[in-house]
């Protein structure tokens, strides 16, 4: 009897795995051509001065407007796109679209100090990567200094010599380089001694628990001090509450990004936030910027 239950259980587990695999394959197929079909859209999340709520940057975050599934979050398709290679055309589109939008904001006189763009490992390994991003800048008459390229620790640690030199050249060209999700990779801090990076983004997974777990608080405090001593800018990701923001600013973290200030919003809503220039205290309490 127990044996039978066990077998059923295995079968159930197998079929669920098979379902998941099929689903991933399907998403992989649907991703092909989604860029040319115009199914992607960029949302933007403000990066603010932790005390005043003044907006000094935005992070571009891709969304997939799927004809049947509706709005699909990146966690459901970016990892698949990374495996199938679809991230390459997608990443190219993201970069170009972010540049186009930045041009709009510059023309309106409300451009943020920096616009952060996520770049995946496979993307920066492409031989045409640098040429492509320089072409986007040229098209929209932009210089690299207002653009921040977000790379994860894993990208930097597994970097080949080629990728390393790409990152170094990007920085020489004037792009800012940020380490995304700092503290969640298989951290070897060694790369901080060799890589010239501009900014650490303290991972949401660490920030999440700063006010209810002493060990998380200790690690985040150490990360803040590390960045400060290395003269690297820092920002905390995933700040959801006033208590977290207060902890972080008391520990000397100057910048924050998270639902407490604003969720990622459409370009139109981001334009309204940029016009206002800051996330008001009331907006912070609502957690949706100064919108509705
Ligand atoms: P990420 O780059 O670390 O982006 C931050 C993620 O945290 C975003 O999720 C954002 O919506 C979410 N977030 C921000 N504040 C909070 C908060 O207070 N609480 C919580 N729980 N979450 C918060 P999103 O937009 O779903 O993106 C997930 C990941 O997908 C990104 O993580 C990034 O790794 C990847 N991604 C997004 N857009 C792109 C892209 O254009 N290219 C590439 N290569 N990857 C992208
Ligand atoms: Mg990011
Ligand atoms: Mg992150
Ligand atoms: Mg990430």
Short mmCIF file of C-alpha atoms and ligand atoms in Angstrom, two decimals:
data_model
loop_
_atom_site.label_atom_id
_atom_site.label_comp_id
_atom_site.label_asym_id
_atom_site.label_seq_id
_atom_site.Cartn_x
_atom_site.Cartn_y
_atom_site.Cartn_z
CA UNK A 1 0.00 0.00 0.00
CA UNK A 2 2.72 2.40 1.03
CA UNK A 3 4.72 1.30 -1.97
CA UNK A 4 1.79 2.01 -4.26
CA UNK A 5 1.29 5.49 -2.77
CA UNK A 6 4.96 6.11 -3.27
CA UNK A 7 4.71 5.14 -6.92
CA UNK A 8 1.68 7.36 -7.46
CA UNK A 9 3.55 10.14 -5.85
CA UNK A 10 6.49 9.64 -8.18
CA UNK A 11 4.18 9.50 -11.16
CA UNK A 12 2.46 12.70 -10.11
CA UNK A 13 5.82 14.36 -9.62
CA UNK A 14 6.99 13.10 -13.04
CA UNK A 15 3.98 14.45 -14.83
CA UNK A 16 4.27 17.79 -13.11
CA UNK A 17 7.92 17.98 -14.16
CA UNK A 18 6.94 17.03 -17.69
CA UNK A 19 4.29 19.77 -17.66
CA UNK A 20 6.86 22.30 -16.53
CA UNK A 21 9.30 21.19 -19.19
CA UNK A 22 6.65 21.39 -21.88
CA UNK A 23 5.66 24.82 -20.66
CA UNK A 24 9.25 26.02 -20.81
CA UNK A 25 9.67 24.63 -24.32
CA UNK A 26 6.46 26.38 -25.36
CA UNK A 27 7.59 29.70 -23.90
CA UNK A 28 10.93 29.24 -25.64
CA UNK A 29 9.15 28.81 -28.96
CA UNK A 30 6.84 31.76 -28.37
CA UNK A 31 9.83 33.94 -27.51
CA UNK A 32 11.20 33.46 -31.02
CA UNK A 33 10.01 36.39 -33.04
CA UNK A 34 8.35 38.11 -30.06
CA UNK A 35 10.82 40.98 -30.43
CA UNK A 36 9.93 41.59 -34.08
CA UNK A 37 6.23 41.17 -33.28
CA UNK A 38 6.60 44.08 -30.87
CA UNK A 39 5.43 42.14 -27.81
CA UNK A 40 7.94 43.58 -25.34
CA UNK A 41 7.60 46.76 -23.33
CA UNK A 42 9.90 48.50 -20.89
CA UNK A 43 8.75 49.48 -17.43
CA UNK A 44 10.84 51.80 -15.28
CA UNK A 45 11.50 51.76 -11.55
CA UNK A 46 12.80 54.88 -9.78
CA UNK A 47 16.06 54.86 -7.86
CA UNK A 48 15.84 57.48 -5.18
CA UNK A 49 17.68 59.37 -2.49
CA UNK A 50 16.74 57.31 0.53
CA UNK A 51 15.87 60.29 2.72
CA UNK A 52 14.26 62.81 0.41
CA UNK A 53 12.76 60.52 -2.23
CA UNK A 54 14.41 62.57 -4.97
CA UNK A 55 14.65 60.49 -8.14
CA UNK A 56 18.14 60.28 -9.59
CA UNK A 57 17.88 57.19 -11.69
CA UNK A 58 15.55 54.69 -13.28
CA UNK A 59 16.03 50.99 -13.98
CA UNK A 60 14.53 49.67 -17.21
CA UNK A 61 12.73 46.34 -16.65
CA UNK A 62 11.35 44.37 -19.55
CA UNK A 63 7.76 43.08 -19.71
CA UNK A 64 6.25 40.71 -22.22
CA UNK A 65 2.75 41.55 -23.44
CA UNK A 66 1.84 38.05 -24.53
CA UNK A 67 -1.13 37.88 -26.92
CA UNK A 68 -2.74 35.07 -24.87
CA UNK A 69 -1.01 34.90 -21.49
CA UNK A 70 -1.19 38.65 -20.86
CA UNK A 71 1.60 40.48 -19.04
CA UNK A 72 4.40 37.98 -18.36
CA UNK A 73 7.03 38.87 -15.72
CA UNK A 74 10.74 38.48 -16.61
CA UNK A 75 11.22 35.68 -14.07
CA UNK A 76 9.03 33.50 -16.33
CA UNK A 77 10.94 34.14 -19.54
CA UNK A 78 14.36 35.79 -19.07
CA UNK A 79 16.01 32.57 -17.78
CA UNK A 80 14.51 30.67 -20.73
CA UNK A 81 15.61 33.36 -23.17
CA UNK A 82 19.11 33.09 -21.73
CA UNK A 83 19.17 29.36 -22.48
CA UNK A 84 17.69 29.53 -25.97
CA UNK A 85 19.68 32.57 -27.05
CA UNK A 86 16.53 34.68 -27.52
CA UNK A 87 18.02 37.04 -24.95
CA UNK A 88 20.38 38.35 -27.63
CA UNK A 89 17.79 39.97 -29.93
CA UNK A 90 15.67 40.80 -26.86
CA UNK A 91 18.60 42.48 -25.09
CA UNK A 92 19.38 44.42 -28.24
CA UNK A 93 15.81 45.65 -28.38
CA UNK A 94 15.87 46.60 -24.67
CA UNK A 95 19.01 48.67 -25.15
CA UNK A 96 17.65 50.48 -28.20
CA UNK A 97 14.24 51.12 -26.64
CA UNK A 98 15.79 52.43 -23.40
CA UNK A 99 17.94 54.82 -25.47
CA UNK A 100 14.90 55.98 -27.45
CA UNK A 101 13.01 56.73 -24.24
CA UNK A 102 16.02 58.48 -22.71
CA UNK A 103 16.12 60.75 -25.78
CA UNK A 104 12.43 61.60 -25.22
CA UNK A 105 13.13 62.50 -21.58
CA UNK A 106 16.20 64.54 -22.54
CA UNK A 107 14.16 66.50 -25.08
CA UNK A 108 11.57 67.18 -22.37
CA UNK A 109 14.37 68.32 -20.05
CA UNK A 110 13.47 65.74 -17.38
CA UNK A 111 16.03 62.97 -18.02
CA UNK A 112 17.22 61.17 -14.87
CA UNK A 113 20.93 61.29 -13.98
CA UNK A 114 21.20 57.64 -14.91
CA UNK A 115 19.21 55.03 -16.73
CA UNK A 116 20.11 51.48 -15.71
CA UNK A 117 19.87 48.64 -18.22
CA UNK A 118 20.21 44.94 -17.37
CA UNK A 119 22.62 43.03 -19.57
CA UNK A 120 22.95 39.26 -19.44
CA UNK A 121 26.13 37.21 -19.80
CA UNK A 122 25.32 35.78 -23.20
CA UNK A 123 24.55 39.24 -24.49
CA UNK A 124 27.88 40.76 -23.52
CA UNK A 125 29.69 37.73 -24.96
CA UNK A 126 28.38 38.55 -28.44
CA UNK A 127 31.14 39.79 -30.75
CA UNK A 128 28.82 42.59 -31.94
CA UNK A 129 27.73 43.71 -28.46
CA UNK A 130 29.84 46.86 -28.27
CA UNK A 131 29.13 47.81 -31.86
CA UNK A 132 25.38 47.36 -31.29
CA UNK A 133 25.20 49.53 -28.20
CA UNK A 134 27.34 52.22 -29.78
CA UNK A 135 24.98 52.18 -32.77
CA UNK A 136 21.99 52.71 -30.43
CA UNK A 137 23.72 55.66 -28.77
CA UNK A 138 24.48 57.17 -32.16
CA UNK A 139 20.91 56.70 -33.38
CA UNK A 140 19.51 58.57 -30.39
CA UNK A 141 22.37 61.04 -30.06
CA UNK A 142 23.34 60.00 -26.54
CA UNK A 143 26.59 59.74 -24.64
CA UNK A 144 27.43 56.75 -22.42
CA UNK A 145 27.72 58.70 -19.16
CA UNK A 146 23.98 58.68 -18.42
CA UNK A 147 23.73 54.93 -18.88
CA UNK A 148 24.43 52.33 -16.23
CA UNK A 149 24.93 48.72 -17.26
CA UNK A 150 23.78 46.19 -14.65
CA UNK A 151 25.64 42.90 -14.57
CA UNK A 152 25.21 40.16 -12.00
CA UNK A 153 28.06 38.92 -9.84
CA UNK A 154 27.89 35.60 -11.58
CA UNK A 155 28.60 37.28 -14.91
CA UNK A 156 31.68 38.93 -13.51
CA UNK A 157 32.95 35.88 -11.69
CA UNK A 158 32.50 33.51 -14.57
CA UNK A 159 33.77 36.10 -16.98
CA UNK A 160 36.12 35.00 -19.67
CA UNK A 161 39.05 37.19 -20.58
CA UNK A 162 36.97 38.47 -23.48
CA UNK A 163 34.09 39.53 -21.21
CA UNK A 164 36.47 41.16 -18.79
CA UNK A 165 37.94 43.28 -21.51
CA UNK A 166 34.44 44.15 -22.74
CA UNK A 167 33.48 45.41 -19.28
CA UNK A 168 36.70 47.38 -19.00
CA UNK A 169 36.21 48.95 -22.41
CA UNK A 170 32.59 49.83 -21.61
CA UNK A 171 33.78 51.66 -18.57
CA UNK A 172 36.51 53.44 -20.52
CA UNK A 173 33.85 54.51 -22.99
CA UNK A 174 32.08 56.18 -20.07
CA UNK A 175 29.28 53.73 -19.21
CA UNK A 176 28.72 53.15 -15.53
CA UNK A 177 28.89 49.54 -14.38
CA UNK A 178 26.68 48.26 -11.54
CA UNK A 179 26.79 44.88 -9.84
CA UNK A 180 23.20 43.64 -9.61
CA UNK A 181 21.97 41.41 -6.78
CA UNK A 182 25.17 41.96 -4.80
CA UNK A 183 25.64 39.32 -2.12
CA UNK A 184 23.65 36.53 -3.72
CA UNK A 185 26.18 35.03 -6.12
CA UNK A 186 28.64 32.40 -4.95
CA UNK A 187 30.39 35.38 -3.58
CA UNK A 188 34.05 35.67 -3.96
CA UNK A 189 34.78 39.26 -3.10
CA UNK A 190 37.96 38.95 -5.10
CA UNK A 191 36.48 40.45 -8.23
CA UNK A 192 36.04 43.73 -6.37
CA UNK A 193 39.82 44.00 -6.17
CA UNK A 194 40.27 43.62 -9.90
CA UNK A 195 37.13 45.06 -11.43
CA UNK A 196 36.55 48.74 -11.63
CA UNK A 197 32.83 48.97 -10.86
CA UNK A 198 30.83 52.08 -10.12
CA UNK A 199 27.99 50.77 -8.03
CA UNK A 200 26.87 47.83 -5.92
CA UNK A 201 23.18 47.00 -5.76
CA UNK A 202 22.54 45.25 -2.47
CA UNK A 203 20.26 42.34 -3.23
CA UNK A 204 16.62 42.31 -2.35
CA UNK A 205 16.99 38.92 -0.66
CA UNK A 206 19.30 40.53 1.93
CA UNK A 207 17.35 43.77 2.33
CA UNK A 208 14.09 41.89 2.81
CA UNK A 209 15.09 40.66 6.27
CA UNK A 210 17.13 43.52 7.72
CA UNK A 211 14.53 44.48 10.25
CA UNK A 212 13.65 41.02 11.52
CA UNK A 213 16.86 39.01 11.36
CA UNK A 214 20.11 40.01 13.02
CA UNK A 215 22.28 38.10 10.60
CA UNK A 216 20.75 39.74 7.54
CA UNK A 217 21.20 43.11 9.22
CA UNK A 218 24.87 42.31 9.88
CA UNK A 219 25.57 41.24 6.32
CA UNK A 220 23.87 44.30 4.85
CA UNK A 221 25.73 46.59 7.25
CA UNK A 222 29.01 44.96 6.16
CA UNK A 223 28.12 45.41 2.49
CA UNK A 224 27.40 49.11 3.06
CA UNK A 225 30.74 49.57 4.79
CA UNK A 226 32.57 47.57 2.13
CA UNK A 227 31.21 49.72 -0.66
CA UNK A 228 31.95 52.91 1.21
CA UNK A 229 35.54 51.89 2.00
CA UNK A 230 36.10 50.90 -1.64
CA UNK A 231 34.63 54.20 -2.80
CA UNK A 232 31.90 52.46 -4.75
CA UNK A 233 28.40 53.89 -4.89
CA UNK A 234 25.64 51.72 -3.51
CA UNK A 235 21.94 51.31 -3.65
CA UNK A 236 19.65 48.94 -1.76
CA UNK A 237 17.17 46.98 -3.88
CA UNK A 238 13.78 45.71 -2.86
CA UNK A 239 13.07 48.25 -0.12
CA UNK A 240 9.44 47.66 0.82
CA UNK A 241 8.94 49.36 4.17
CA UNK A 242 9.71 52.54 6.06
CA UNK A 243 11.49 50.41 8.70
CA UNK A 244 13.87 48.98 6.09
CA UNK A 245 14.54 52.43 4.62
CA UNK A 246 15.24 53.80 8.11
CA UNK A 247 17.64 50.97 8.93
CA UNK A 248 19.49 51.44 5.64
CA UNK A 249 19.82 55.19 5.89
CA UNK A 250 20.94 54.94 9.52
CA UNK A 251 23.68 52.57 8.35
CA UNK A 252 24.77 55.05 5.70
CA UNK A 253 23.17 53.67 2.55
CA UNK A 254 22.33 56.74 0.45
CA UNK A 255 20.10 55.29 -2.29
CA UNK A 256 17.19 52.92 -2.54
CA UNK A 257 14.90 51.26 -5.01
CA UNK A 258 11.81 49.29 -4.12
CA UNK A 259 8.06 49.05 -3.81
CA UNK A 260 8.12 51.40 -0.80
CA UNK A 261 9.05 54.21 -3.21
CA UNK A 262 7.50 52.97 -6.40
CA UNK A 263 6.81 49.81 -8.31
CA UNK A 264 8.14 49.58 -11.86
CA UNK A 265 5.78 51.75 -13.94
CA UNK A 266 5.06 52.39 -17.62
CA UNK A 267 7.06 54.98 -19.57
CA UNK A 268 4.09 57.37 -19.36
CA UNK A 269 3.84 57.01 -15.59
CA UNK A 270 7.63 57.34 -15.29
CA UNK A 271 7.37 60.62 -17.21
CA UNK A 272 4.93 61.92 -14.59
CA UNK A 273 7.26 60.81 -11.78
CA UNK A 274 10.23 62.52 -13.47
CA UNK A 275 8.21 65.71 -13.85
CA UNK A 276 7.47 65.65 -10.12
CA UNK A 277 11.18 64.90 -9.52
CA UNK A 278 10.62 62.97 -6.34
CA UNK A 279 8.45 60.37 -4.67
CA UNK A 280 6.40 62.24 -2.11
CA UNK A 281 6.02 60.94 1.43
CA UNK A 282 2.38 60.17 0.66
CA UNK A 283 3.44 58.33 -2.48
CA UNK A 284 5.89 56.33 -0.40
CA UNK A 285 3.18 55.26 2.00
CA UNK A 286 1.07 54.12 -0.92
CA UNK A 287 4.10 52.46 -2.47
CA UNK A 288 3.24 53.62 -5.94
CA UNK A 289 5.06 56.86 -6.36
CA UNK A 290 2.89 59.92 -6.74
CA UNK A 291 0.44 58.03 -8.91
CA UNK A 292 -3.20 57.56 -8.06
P1 LIG B 1 16.71 42.82 -11.16
O1 LIG B 1 17.52 43.43 -12.25
O2 LIG B 1 17.39 42.54 -9.88
O3 LIG B 1 15.46 43.78 -10.98
C1 LIG B 1 14.81 43.99 -9.76
C2 LIG B 1 13.55 43.17 -9.66
O4 LIG B 1 13.00 43.32 -8.37
C3 LIG B 1 12.46 43.59 -10.63
O5 LIG B 1 11.71 42.44 -10.96
C4 LIG B 1 11.61 44.52 -9.75
O6 LIG B 1 10.28 44.66 -10.19
C5 LIG B 1 11.68 43.80 -8.45
N1 LIG B 1 11.46 44.68 -7.30
C6 LIG B 1 11.76 45.99 -7.19
N2 LIG B 1 11.44 46.47 -5.97
C7 LIG B 1 10.92 45.44 -5.28
C8 LIG B 1 10.40 45.31 -3.94
O7 LIG B 1 10.37 46.24 -3.16
N3 LIG B 1 9.96 44.09 -3.58
C9 LIG B 1 9.98 43.02 -4.43
N4 LIG B 1 9.52 41.87 -3.96
N5 LIG B 1 10.47 43.10 -5.69
C10 LIG B 1 10.93 44.30 -6.11
P2 LIG B 1 11.32 42.11 -12.43
O8 LIG B 1 11.00 43.36 -13.19
O9 LIG B 1 10.29 41.04 -12.36
O10 LIG B 1 12.67 41.55 -13.04
C11 LIG B 1 13.25 40.38 -12.53
C12 LIG B 1 14.63 40.17 -13.09
O11 LIG B 1 14.56 39.91 -14.51
C13 LIG B 1 15.54 41.36 -12.97
O12 LIG B 1 16.07 41.43 -11.67
C14 LIG B 1 16.58 41.06 -14.01
O13 LIG B 1 17.52 40.14 -13.54
C15 LIG B 1 15.74 40.39 -15.10
N6 LIG B 1 15.44 41.41 -16.12
C16 LIG B 1 14.45 42.32 -16.17
N7 LIG B 1 14.52 43.06 -17.28
C17 LIG B 1 15.61 42.62 -17.95
C18 LIG B 1 16.23 42.98 -19.20
O14 LIG B 1 15.83 43.93 -19.89
N8 LIG B 1 17.35 42.26 -19.58
C19 LIG B 1 17.84 41.24 -18.81
N9 LIG B 1 18.94 40.58 -19.25
N10 LIG B 1 17.30 40.89 -17.66
C20 LIG B 1 16.19 41.56 -17.23
MG1 LIG B 2 18.77 44.90 -12.34
MG1 LIG B 3 18.67 43.11 -8.68
MG1 LIG B 4 18.79 40.15 -11.31
#
